[in-house]
Amino acid sequence: MKSIYKLLILTLLFNTNMVFSQGCDIDDPTSSDVEGGTPNVKIFGYIQPQFDYNFTDGEQDNTIRFKRARIGVRGNALDDFSYYFMLEASPFIGGTADTYLMDAFVTYEADNWARISVGTFKQPFSLDVATPCHMLKTIERSVVADQLVAPQRDFGLAVFGGNKFNKLNYSVAVMNGTGLNQGDNNTKKDIMGRATYKITRNLTVGGSFRFGHPIPNNNVDDRSSYGGELLLELDKLRVQAEYIYDEGAYFAGAAGGCGTTPIALGEKRDGAYMLATYAVNEKFEPIFKYEYFDPDIDLKDNIGYLERMTIGFNYFVNNKVRFQLNYLANIETVVDVNNDQLLAQVQIKF
């Protein structure tokens, strides 16, 4: 691990065109920071200290921890070749105190409609997953994205097309299906993709798909996933909604998003969320999110069925410092459990 840090430091010290990023603009392979093909290197990252208070029976559990603590380097070596490298240092995600690799990929940009990336990066599935961690409107991602889009990061090859100025954007990938820090363990590959289309200036719709074989040393049992999404932006109001359906085999060892503990799944499962935010001004942004997750559609009165409402706000000190406060009201429909949460987080980007 020391050699990785030395590499980062040497790269920064000996590149005469070093430019420091004003924050992690995006954390997926569609990023492009180079203008006119000029070689450069940028160091970036963010840390998210967080306080969790759990409303449980008996003594109220609470803890102070890091949600995420990430540092990376990105830049380009030639006119059409760029690279991206990121480490995760939070011991609360990986389960150990060891720093580990999050993303590392090389991108060849043939043109706007064919950017080819190879390495390890996020799966191109779901609007919620595609949203960079430091730009999430709520502290927690939706339960359905964390549970069903697993693994969220993987090794593979992807092609991306379009940008924020185009009505159509797409991404298609072929990936191992085993997740981070895992070698491929069967002869099959996962195929997935996502496409969005801006119908009007304010309304964007999209969809995702995935076909794969998630179980180690198993080329027979497969998995199919589908998602639909909507994004409405009207002046200060922003509404985001998504539905994900998933069926077939799954591997709990692939884990969920950002260290989420996997939930036991049935043959068919689904979930959805709706998130609304309103920018009162440049600093204050109230949020509301409703979501549900059904880990087994065929099972009636499933104790694992979950509904949740999240209310809170985001306060932006400036474009580098943000404070978030969320109250998570968990709604069980079969057995009532006291498990609401109050989360507070400070984020600093660099």
CSV table of C-alpha atoms in Angstrom, one decimal:
chain,number,residue,atom,x,y,z
A,1,MET,CA,0.0,0.0,0.0
A,2,LYS,CA,3.0,2.4,0.7
A,3,SER,CA,4.0,2.0,-2.9
A,4,ILE,CA,0.6,3.3,-4.1
A,5,TYR,CA,1.0,6.5,-2.0
A,6,LYS,CA,4.6,7.0,-3.3
A,7,LEU,CA,3.3,6.7,-6.8
A,8,LEU,CA,0.6,9.3,-6.2
A,9,ILE,CA,3.1,11.7,-4.6
A,10,LEU,CA,5.8,11.3,-7.3
A,11,THR,CA,3.2,11.8,-10.1
A,12,LEU,CA,2.1,15.1,-8.6
A,13,LEU,CA,5.6,16.4,-7.8
A,14,PHE,CA,7.1,15.7,-11.2
A,15,ASN,CA,4.3,16.8,-13.5
A,16,THR,CA,5.0,20.4,-14.4
A,17,ASN,CA,1.4,20.9,-15.5
A,18,MET,CA,-0.1,19.9,-12.2
A,19,VAL,CA,-3.5,21.5,-11.6
A,20,PHE,CA,-5.5,21.0,-8.4
A,21,SER,CA,-9.1,20.2,-8.8
A,22,GLN,CA,-11.8,22.3,-7.2
A,23,GLY,CA,-13.6,19.1,-6.1
A,24,CYS,CA,-14.4,15.7,-7.4
A,25,ASP,CA,-16.6,16.8,-10.3
A,26,ILE,CA,-17.7,13.3,-11.1
A,27,ASP,CA,-16.7,9.7,-10.1
A,28,ASP,CA,-17.5,7.6,-13.1
A,29,PRO,CA,-15.7,6.9,-16.5
A,30,THR,CA,-17.7,9.6,-18.4
A,31,SER,CA,-15.6,12.4,-16.8
A,32,SER,CA,-13.4,14.6,-19.0
A,33,ASP,CA,-11.2,17.3,-17.6
A,34,VAL,CA,-9.0,18.0,-20.5
A,35,GLU,CA,-9.4,21.0,-22.9
A,36,GLY,CA,-7.6,20.9,-26.2
A,37,GLY,CA,-5.7,17.7,-25.3
A,38,THR,CA,-3.3,19.5,-22.9
A,39,PRO,CA,-1.7,17.0,-20.5
A,40,ASN,CA,-2.5,17.6,-16.9
A,41,VAL,CA,-2.9,15.9,-13.5
A,42,LYS,CA,-5.5,16.7,-10.8
A,43,ILE,CA,-5.7,15.5,-7.3
A,44,PHE,CA,-9.1,15.4,-5.8
A,45,GLY,CA,-11.2,13.9,-3.1
A,46,TYR,CA,-13.6,14.4,-0.2
A,47,ILE,CA,-14.2,13.3,3.4
A,48,GLN,CA,-17.5,12.8,5.1
A,49,PRO,CA,-17.4,12.7,8.9
A,50,GLN,CA,-20.9,11.6,10.2
A,51,PHE,CA,-22.9,11.2,13.4
A,52,ASP,CA,-25.5,8.4,13.6
A,53,TYR,CA,-28.2,8.3,16.3
A,54,ASN,CA,-30.4,5.1,16.3
A,55,PHE,CA,-33.8,5.2,17.9
A,56,THR,CA,-33.8,1.7,19.2
A,57,ASP,CA,-35.4,0.0,22.3
A,58,GLY,CA,-33.3,0.3,25.4
A,59,GLU,CA,-30.1,2.4,25.2
A,60,GLN,CA,-30.0,4.5,22.1
A,61,ASP,CA,-27.1,3.4,19.9
A,62,ASN,CA,-25.0,6.3,18.5
A,63,THR,CA,-21.6,6.6,16.9
A,64,ILE,CA,-19.3,9.1,15.1
A,65,ARG,CA,-17.6,7.7,12.0
A,66,PHE,CA,-16.5,8.4,8.5
A,67,LYS,CA,-19.1,7.7,5.8
A,68,ARG,CA,-16.4,8.0,3.1
A,69,ALA,CA,-12.9,9.3,2.9
A,70,ARG,CA,-11.6,9.3,-0.7
A,71,ILE,CA,-8.6,10.6,-2.6
A,72,GLY,CA,-7.7,10.2,-6.2
A,73,VAL,CA,-5.8,11.4,-9.2
A,74,ARG,CA,-7.0,12.0,-12.7
A,75,GLY,CA,-5.7,13.5,-15.9
A,76,ASN,CA,-4.6,12.5,-19.5
A,77,ALA,CA,-1.4,11.2,-21.0
A,78,LEU,CA,-2.2,11.9,-24.7
A,79,ASP,CA,-4.9,13.9,-26.6
A,80,ASP,CA,-7.3,11.0,-26.5
A,81,PHE,CA,-6.2,9.0,-23.5
A,82,SER,CA,-7.2,9.8,-19.9
A,83,TYR,CA,-6.9,8.1,-16.6
A,84,TYR,CA,-8.8,8.0,-13.3
A,85,PHE,CA,-7.6,6.5,-10.0
A,86,MET,CA,-9.3,6.6,-6.6
A,87,LEU,CA,-8.7,5.1,-3.1
A,88,GLU,CA,-11.2,4.6,-0.3
A,89,ALA,CA,-9.7,5.2,3.2
A,90,SER,CA,-12.8,4.9,5.4
A,91,PRO,CA,-12.6,1.8,7.6
A,92,PHE,CA,-16.4,1.8,7.9
A,93,ILE,CA,-17.0,0.8,4.3
A,94,GLY,CA,-14.5,-1.9,3.7
A,95,GLY,CA,-14.9,-3.4,7.1
A,96,THR,CA,-11.2,-3.1,7.9
A,97,ALA,CA,-8.7,-0.3,8.4
A,98,ASP,CA,-7.0,-1.0,5.1
A,99,THR,CA,-7.2,1.5,2.3
A,100,TYR,CA,-8.3,-0.1,-0.9
A,101,LEU,CA,-8.9,0.6,-4.6
A,102,MET,CA,-12.3,2.1,-5.6
A,103,ASP,CA,-11.8,3.1,-9.2
A,104,ALA,CA,-9.0,2.8,-11.7
A,105,PHE,CA,-9.5,3.0,-15.4
A,106,VAL,CA,-8.1,4.3,-18.7
A,107,THR,CA,-10.4,6.0,-21.2
A,108,TYR,CA,-9.9,6.4,-24.9
A,109,GLU,CA,-12.1,9.1,-26.4
A,110,ALA,CA,-12.7,8.3,-30.1
A,111,ASP,CA,-15.3,11.0,-30.2
A,112,ASN,CA,-18.3,12.3,-28.2
A,113,TRP,CA,-20.3,9.1,-29.0
A,114,ALA,CA,-17.6,6.6,-28.3
A,115,ARG,CA,-15.6,7.0,-25.1
A,116,ILE,CA,-14.1,3.6,-24.2
A,117,SER,CA,-13.1,2.8,-20.6
A,118,VAL,CA,-11.4,-0.3,-19.2
A,119,GLY,CA,-10.6,-1.0,-15.6
A,120,THR,CA,-12.7,-0.9,-12.5
A,121,PHE,CA,-15.6,1.6,-12.2
A,122,LYS,CA,-19.3,1.9,-11.4
A,123,GLN,CA,-21.8,-0.3,-13.2
A,124,PRO,CA,-23.8,1.8,-15.7
A,125,PHE,CA,-27.1,1.0,-14.1
A,126,SER,CA,-29.5,3.4,-12.3
A,127,LEU,CA,-29.6,7.1,-11.9
A,128,ASP,CA,-29.1,6.8,-8.1
A,129,VAL,CA,-26.0,4.7,-8.5
A,130,ALA,CA,-24.7,7.0,-11.3
A,131,THR,CA,-24.9,10.0,-9.0
A,132,PRO,CA,-21.5,10.7,-7.5
A,133,CYS,CA,-21.4,10.0,-3.7
A,134,HIS,CA,-20.5,13.6,-2.9
A,135,MET,CA,-23.5,14.9,-4.9
A,136,LEU,CA,-26.2,12.8,-3.3
A,137,LYS,CA,-29.1,14.8,-2.0
A,138,THR,CA,-29.6,12.5,0.9
A,139,ILE,CA,-26.9,10.9,3.1
A,140,GLU,CA,-28.0,7.4,2.2
A,141,ARG,CA,-28.7,6.1,-1.3
A,142,SER,CA,-32.0,4.4,-1.9
A,143,VAL,CA,-32.4,1.0,-0.3
A,144,VAL,CA,-33.3,-0.6,-3.7
A,145,ALA,CA,-30.2,0.8,-5.4
A,146,ASP,CA,-27.9,-0.4,-2.6
A,147,GLN,CA,-29.4,-3.9,-2.5
A,148,LEU,CA,-30.2,-4.7,-6.1
A,149,VAL,CA,-27.5,-2.9,-8.0
A,150,ALA,CA,-24.8,-5.1,-6.5
A,151,PRO,CA,-21.9,-5.1,-6.9
A,152,GLN,CA,-22.0,-1.4,-7.7
A,153,ARG,CA,-18.4,-1.3,-8.8
A,154,ASP,CA,-16.7,-4.0,-10.9
A,155,PHE,CA,-14.0,-4.7,-13.4
A,156,GLY,CA,-14.9,-4.5,-17.1
A,157,LEU,CA,-15.0,-2.6,-20.4
A,158,ALA,CA,-17.6,0.1,-21.1
A,159,VAL,CA,-18.5,2.5,-24.0
A,160,PHE,CA,-20.1,5.8,-23.2
A,161,GLY,CA,-21.8,8.3,-25.6
A,162,GLY,CA,-23.2,11.8,-25.3
A,163,ASN,CA,-22.7,14.6,-22.8
A,164,LYS,CA,-24.8,17.1,-20.8
A,165,PHE,CA,-25.5,19.1,-24.0
A,166,ASN,CA,-27.0,16.2,-25.9
A,167,LYS,CA,-30.5,14.9,-25.6
A,168,LEU,CA,-29.4,11.3,-25.7
A,169,ASN,CA,-26.8,9.7,-23.4
A,170,TYR,CA,-25.9,6.1,-23.3
A,171,SER,CA,-23.5,3.6,-21.6
A,172,VAL,CA,-23.0,-0.1,-22.3
A,173,ALA,CA,-20.6,-2.4,-20.4
A,174,VAL,CA,-19.2,-5.9,-20.2
A,175,MET,CA,-18.1,-6.7,-16.6
A,176,ASN,CA,-16.8,-9.6,-14.5
A,177,GLY,CA,-19.8,-9.5,-12.2
A,178,THR,CA,-17.7,-10.3,-9.1
A,179,GLY,CA,-17.2,-6.8,-7.6
A,180,LEU,CA,-14.2,-4.9,-6.2
A,181,ASN,CA,-11.0,-6.7,-5.3
A,182,GLN,CA,-12.3,-10.0,-6.6
A,183,GLY,CA,-11.0,-12.1,-9.5
A,184,ASP,CA,-13.4,-13.5,-12.1
A,185,ASN,CA,-14.7,-16.8,-10.9
A,186,ASN,CA,-16.8,-18.1,-13.9
A,187,THR,CA,-16.5,-18.0,-17.6
A,188,LYS,CA,-19.6,-15.8,-18.1
A,189,LYS,CA,-19.7,-12.0,-18.2
A,190,ASP,CA,-22.3,-9.5,-17.1
A,191,ILE,CA,-23.8,-7.3,-19.8
A,192,MET,CA,-25.5,-4.0,-18.7
A,193,GLY,CA,-26.4,-0.6,-19.9
A,194,ARG,CA,-28.2,2.7,-19.3
A,195,ALA,CA,-29.7,5.3,-21.6
A,196,THR,CA,-31.3,8.6,-20.9
A,197,TYR,CA,-33.2,11.0,-23.2
A,198,LYS,CA,-34.1,14.6,-22.5
A,199,ILE,CA,-37.7,15.0,-23.7
A,200,THR,CA,-37.9,18.7,-22.8
A,201,ARG,CA,-35.5,21.2,-21.2
A,202,ASN,CA,-36.9,20.2,-17.8
A,203,LEU,CA,-37.8,16.5,-18.2
A,204,THR,CA,-35.4,13.5,-18.7
A,205,VAL,CA,-36.3,9.9,-18.7
A,206,GLY,CA,-34.2,6.8,-18.8
A,207,GLY,CA,-33.8,3.1,-18.4
A,208,SER,CA,-31.3,0.4,-17.4
A,209,PHE,CA,-30.8,-3.3,-17.9
A,210,ARG,CA,-28.4,-6.0,-16.7
A,211,PHE,CA,-28.0,-9.7,-17.5
A,212,GLY,CA,-25.4,-11.8,-15.7
A,213,HIS,CA,-24.3,-14.9,-13.8
A,214,PRO,CA,-23.5,-13.7,-10.2
A,215,ILE,CA,-22.8,-16.9,-8.4
A,216,PRO,CA,-19.1,-18.0,-8.2
A,217,ASN,CA,-18.1,-21.1,-10.2
A,218,ASN,CA,-21.6,-21.2,-11.7
A,219,ASN,CA,-22.3,-20.6,-15.4
A,220,VAL,CA,-25.9,-21.7,-15.3
A,221,ASP,CA,-27.9,-19.6,-12.8
A,222,ASP,CA,-28.5,-16.2,-14.2
A,223,ARG,CA,-29.9,-12.8,-13.1
A,224,SER,CA,-31.9,-10.1,-14.9
A,225,SER,CA,-32.4,-6.5,-13.8
A,226,TYR,CA,-34.4,-3.7,-15.2
A,227,GLY,CA,-34.8,-0.1,-14.2
A,228,GLY,CA,-36.8,3.0,-15.2
A,229,GLU,CA,-36.0,6.6,-14.1
A,230,LEU,CA,-37.3,10.1,-14.3
A,231,LEU,CA,-35.8,13.5,-13.5
A,232,LEU,CA,-37.8,16.7,-13.5
A,233,GLU,CA,-36.1,20.1,-12.9
A,234,LEU,CA,-38.3,23.2,-12.6
A,235,ASP,CA,-36.4,26.2,-11.5
A,236,LYS,CA,-35.7,25.6,-7.8
A,237,LEU,CA,-37.7,22.3,-7.6
A,238,ARG,CA,-36.0,19.0,-8.5
A,239,VAL,CA,-37.9,15.7,-8.5
A,240,GLN,CA,-36.1,12.4,-9.1
A,241,ALA,CA,-37.8,9.0,-9.2
A,242,GLU,CA,-36.8,5.4,-10.1
A,243,TYR,CA,-38.1,1.9,-10.1
A,244,ILE,CA,-35.9,-1.3,-10.2
A,245,TYR,CA,-37.0,-4.9,-10.8
A,246,ASP,CA,-34.6,-7.8,-10.3
A,247,GLU,CA,-35.0,-11.6,-10.5
A,248,GLY,CA,-33.0,-14.8,-10.6
A,249,ALA,CA,-29.8,-15.8,-8.8
A,250,TYR,CA,-27.8,-13.5,-6.6
A,251,PHE,CA,-24.6,-13.6,-4.6
A,252,ALA,CA,-24.7,-12.0,-1.1
A,253,GLY,CA,-20.9,-11.9,-1.0
A,254,ALA,CA,-20.9,-9.2,-3.7
A,255,ALA,CA,-22.2,-6.8,-1.0
A,256,GLY,CA,-24.3,-3.7,-1.5
A,257,GLY,CA,-23.4,-0.1,-2.1
A,258,CYS,CA,-20.8,1.6,0.1
A,259,GLY,CA,-20.6,-1.3,2.6
A,260,THR,CA,-24.3,-1.9,2.9
A,261,THR,CA,-25.2,-5.2,4.6
A,262,PRO,CA,-27.0,-7.4,2.0
A,263,ILE,CA,-30.6,-8.5,2.7
A,264,ALA,CA,-31.7,-12.0,1.9
A,265,LEU,CA,-33.6,-12.0,-1.4
A,266,GLY,CA,-36.3,-14.1,-2.9
A,267,GLU,CA,-36.6,-15.1,-6.6
A,268,LYS,CA,-38.2,-11.8,-7.6
A,269,ARG,CA,-37.7,-8.4,-5.9
A,270,ASP,CA,-38.2,-4.7,-6.6
A,271,GLY,CA,-38.3,-1.3,-5.1
A,272,ALA,CA,-38.7,2.4,-5.9
A,273,TYR,CA,-38.1,5.8,-4.6
A,274,MET,CA,-39.2,9.4,-5.1
A,275,LEU,CA,-36.9,12.3,-4.1
A,276,ALA,CA,-37.8,16.0,-4.1
A,277,THR,CA,-35.6,18.9,-3.2
A,278,TYR,CA,-36.2,22.7,-3.3
A,279,ALA,CA,-33.4,25.2,-3.4
A,280,VAL,CA,-34.7,28.0,-1.2
A,281,ASN,CA,-31.5,29.9,-2.0
A,282,GLU,CA,-27.9,29.0,-2.8
A,283,LYS,CA,-27.2,27.7,0.7
A,284,PHE,CA,-30.4,26.0,2.0
A,285,GLU,CA,-32.1,23.0,0.4
A,286,PRO,CA,-34.9,21.1,2.1
A,287,ILE,CA,-35.3,17.4,1.0
A,288,PHE,CA,-38.0,14.7,1.1
A,289,LYS,CA,-37.7,11.1,0.0
A,290,TYR,CA,-40.1,8.2,0.1
A,291,GLU,CA,-39.0,4.7,-0.9
A,292,TYR,CA,-40.0,1.1,-0.6
A,293,PHE,CA,-38.1,-2.1,-1.0
A,294,ASP,CA,-39.6,-5.6,-1.3
A,295,PRO,CA,-36.9,-8.4,-1.1
A,296,ASP,CA,-39.4,-11.1,-2.1
A,297,ILE,CA,-42.4,-10.2,-4.2
A,298,ASP,CA,-43.9,-13.6,-4.0
A,299,LEU,CA,-43.9,-13.8,-0.2
A,300,LYS,CA,-47.0,-12.2,1.4
A,301,ASP,CA,-46.6,-10.4,4.8
A,302,ASN,CA,-42.8,-10.4,4.2
A,303,ILE,CA,-41.1,-9.3,7.4
A,304,GLY,CA,-38.3,-7.8,5.2
A,305,TYR,CA,-40.6,-5.5,3.3
A,306,LEU,CA,-39.5,-1.9,4.1
A,307,GLU,CA,-40.9,1.6,3.5
A,308,ARG,CA,-39.0,4.7,4.5
A,309,MET,CA,-39.5,8.4,4.6
A,310,THR,CA,-36.5,10.7,4.8
A,311,ILE,CA,-36.8,14.4,5.7
A,312,GLY,CA,-34.1,16.9,6.2
A,313,PHE,CA,-32.0,19.6,4.6
A,314,ASN,CA,-28.7,20.4,2.9
A,315,TYR,CA,-26.8,23.5,3.9
A,316,PHE,CA,-24.0,24.7,1.6
A,317,VAL,CA,-21.4,26.8,3.4
A,318,ASN,CA,-19.7,27.2,0.0
A,319,ASN,CA,-19.1,24.9,-3.0
A,320,LYS,CA,-16.6,22.8,-1.0
A,321,VAL,CA,-18.3,22.5,2.4
A,322,ARG,CA,-21.8,21.0,2.9
A,323,PHE,CA,-23.8,20.0,6.0
A,324,GLN,CA,-26.6,17.4,5.8
A,325,LEU,CA,-29.2,16.5,8.4
A,326,ASN,CA,-31.6,13.6,7.7
A,327,TYR,CA,-34.3,11.9,9.7
A,328,LEU,CA,-35.0,8.4,8.5
A,329,ALA,CA,-38.5,7.1,9.4
A,330,ASN,CA,-38.6,3.4,8.7
A,331,ILE,CA,-42.1,1.9,8.3
A,332,GLU,CA,-42.6,-1.8,8.8
A,333,THR,CA,-45.9,-3.2,7.7
A,334,VAL,CA,-45.7,-6.6,9.3
A,335,VAL,CA,-43.8,-6.2,12.6
A,336,ASP,CA,-43.3,-2.8,14.1
A,337,VAL,CA,-39.6,-2.2,15.1
A,338,ASN,CA,-38.1,0.9,16.6
A,339,ASN,CA,-35.3,1.6,14.2
A,340,ASP,CA,-35.6,5.2,13.0
A,341,GLN,CA,-32.3,7.1,12.6
A,342,LEU,CA,-31.0,10.7,12.8
A,343,LEU,CA,-28.0,11.2,10.6
A,344,ALA,CA,-25.8,14.3,10.4
A,345,GLN,CA,-22.8,14.7,8.1
A,346,VAL,CA,-20.3,17.3,7.1
A,347,GLN,CA,-18.6,17.0,3.7
A,348,ILE,CA,-15.4,18.8,2.6
A,349,LYS,CA,-14.2,18.5,-1.0
A,350,PHE,CA,-10.7,19.3,-2.2
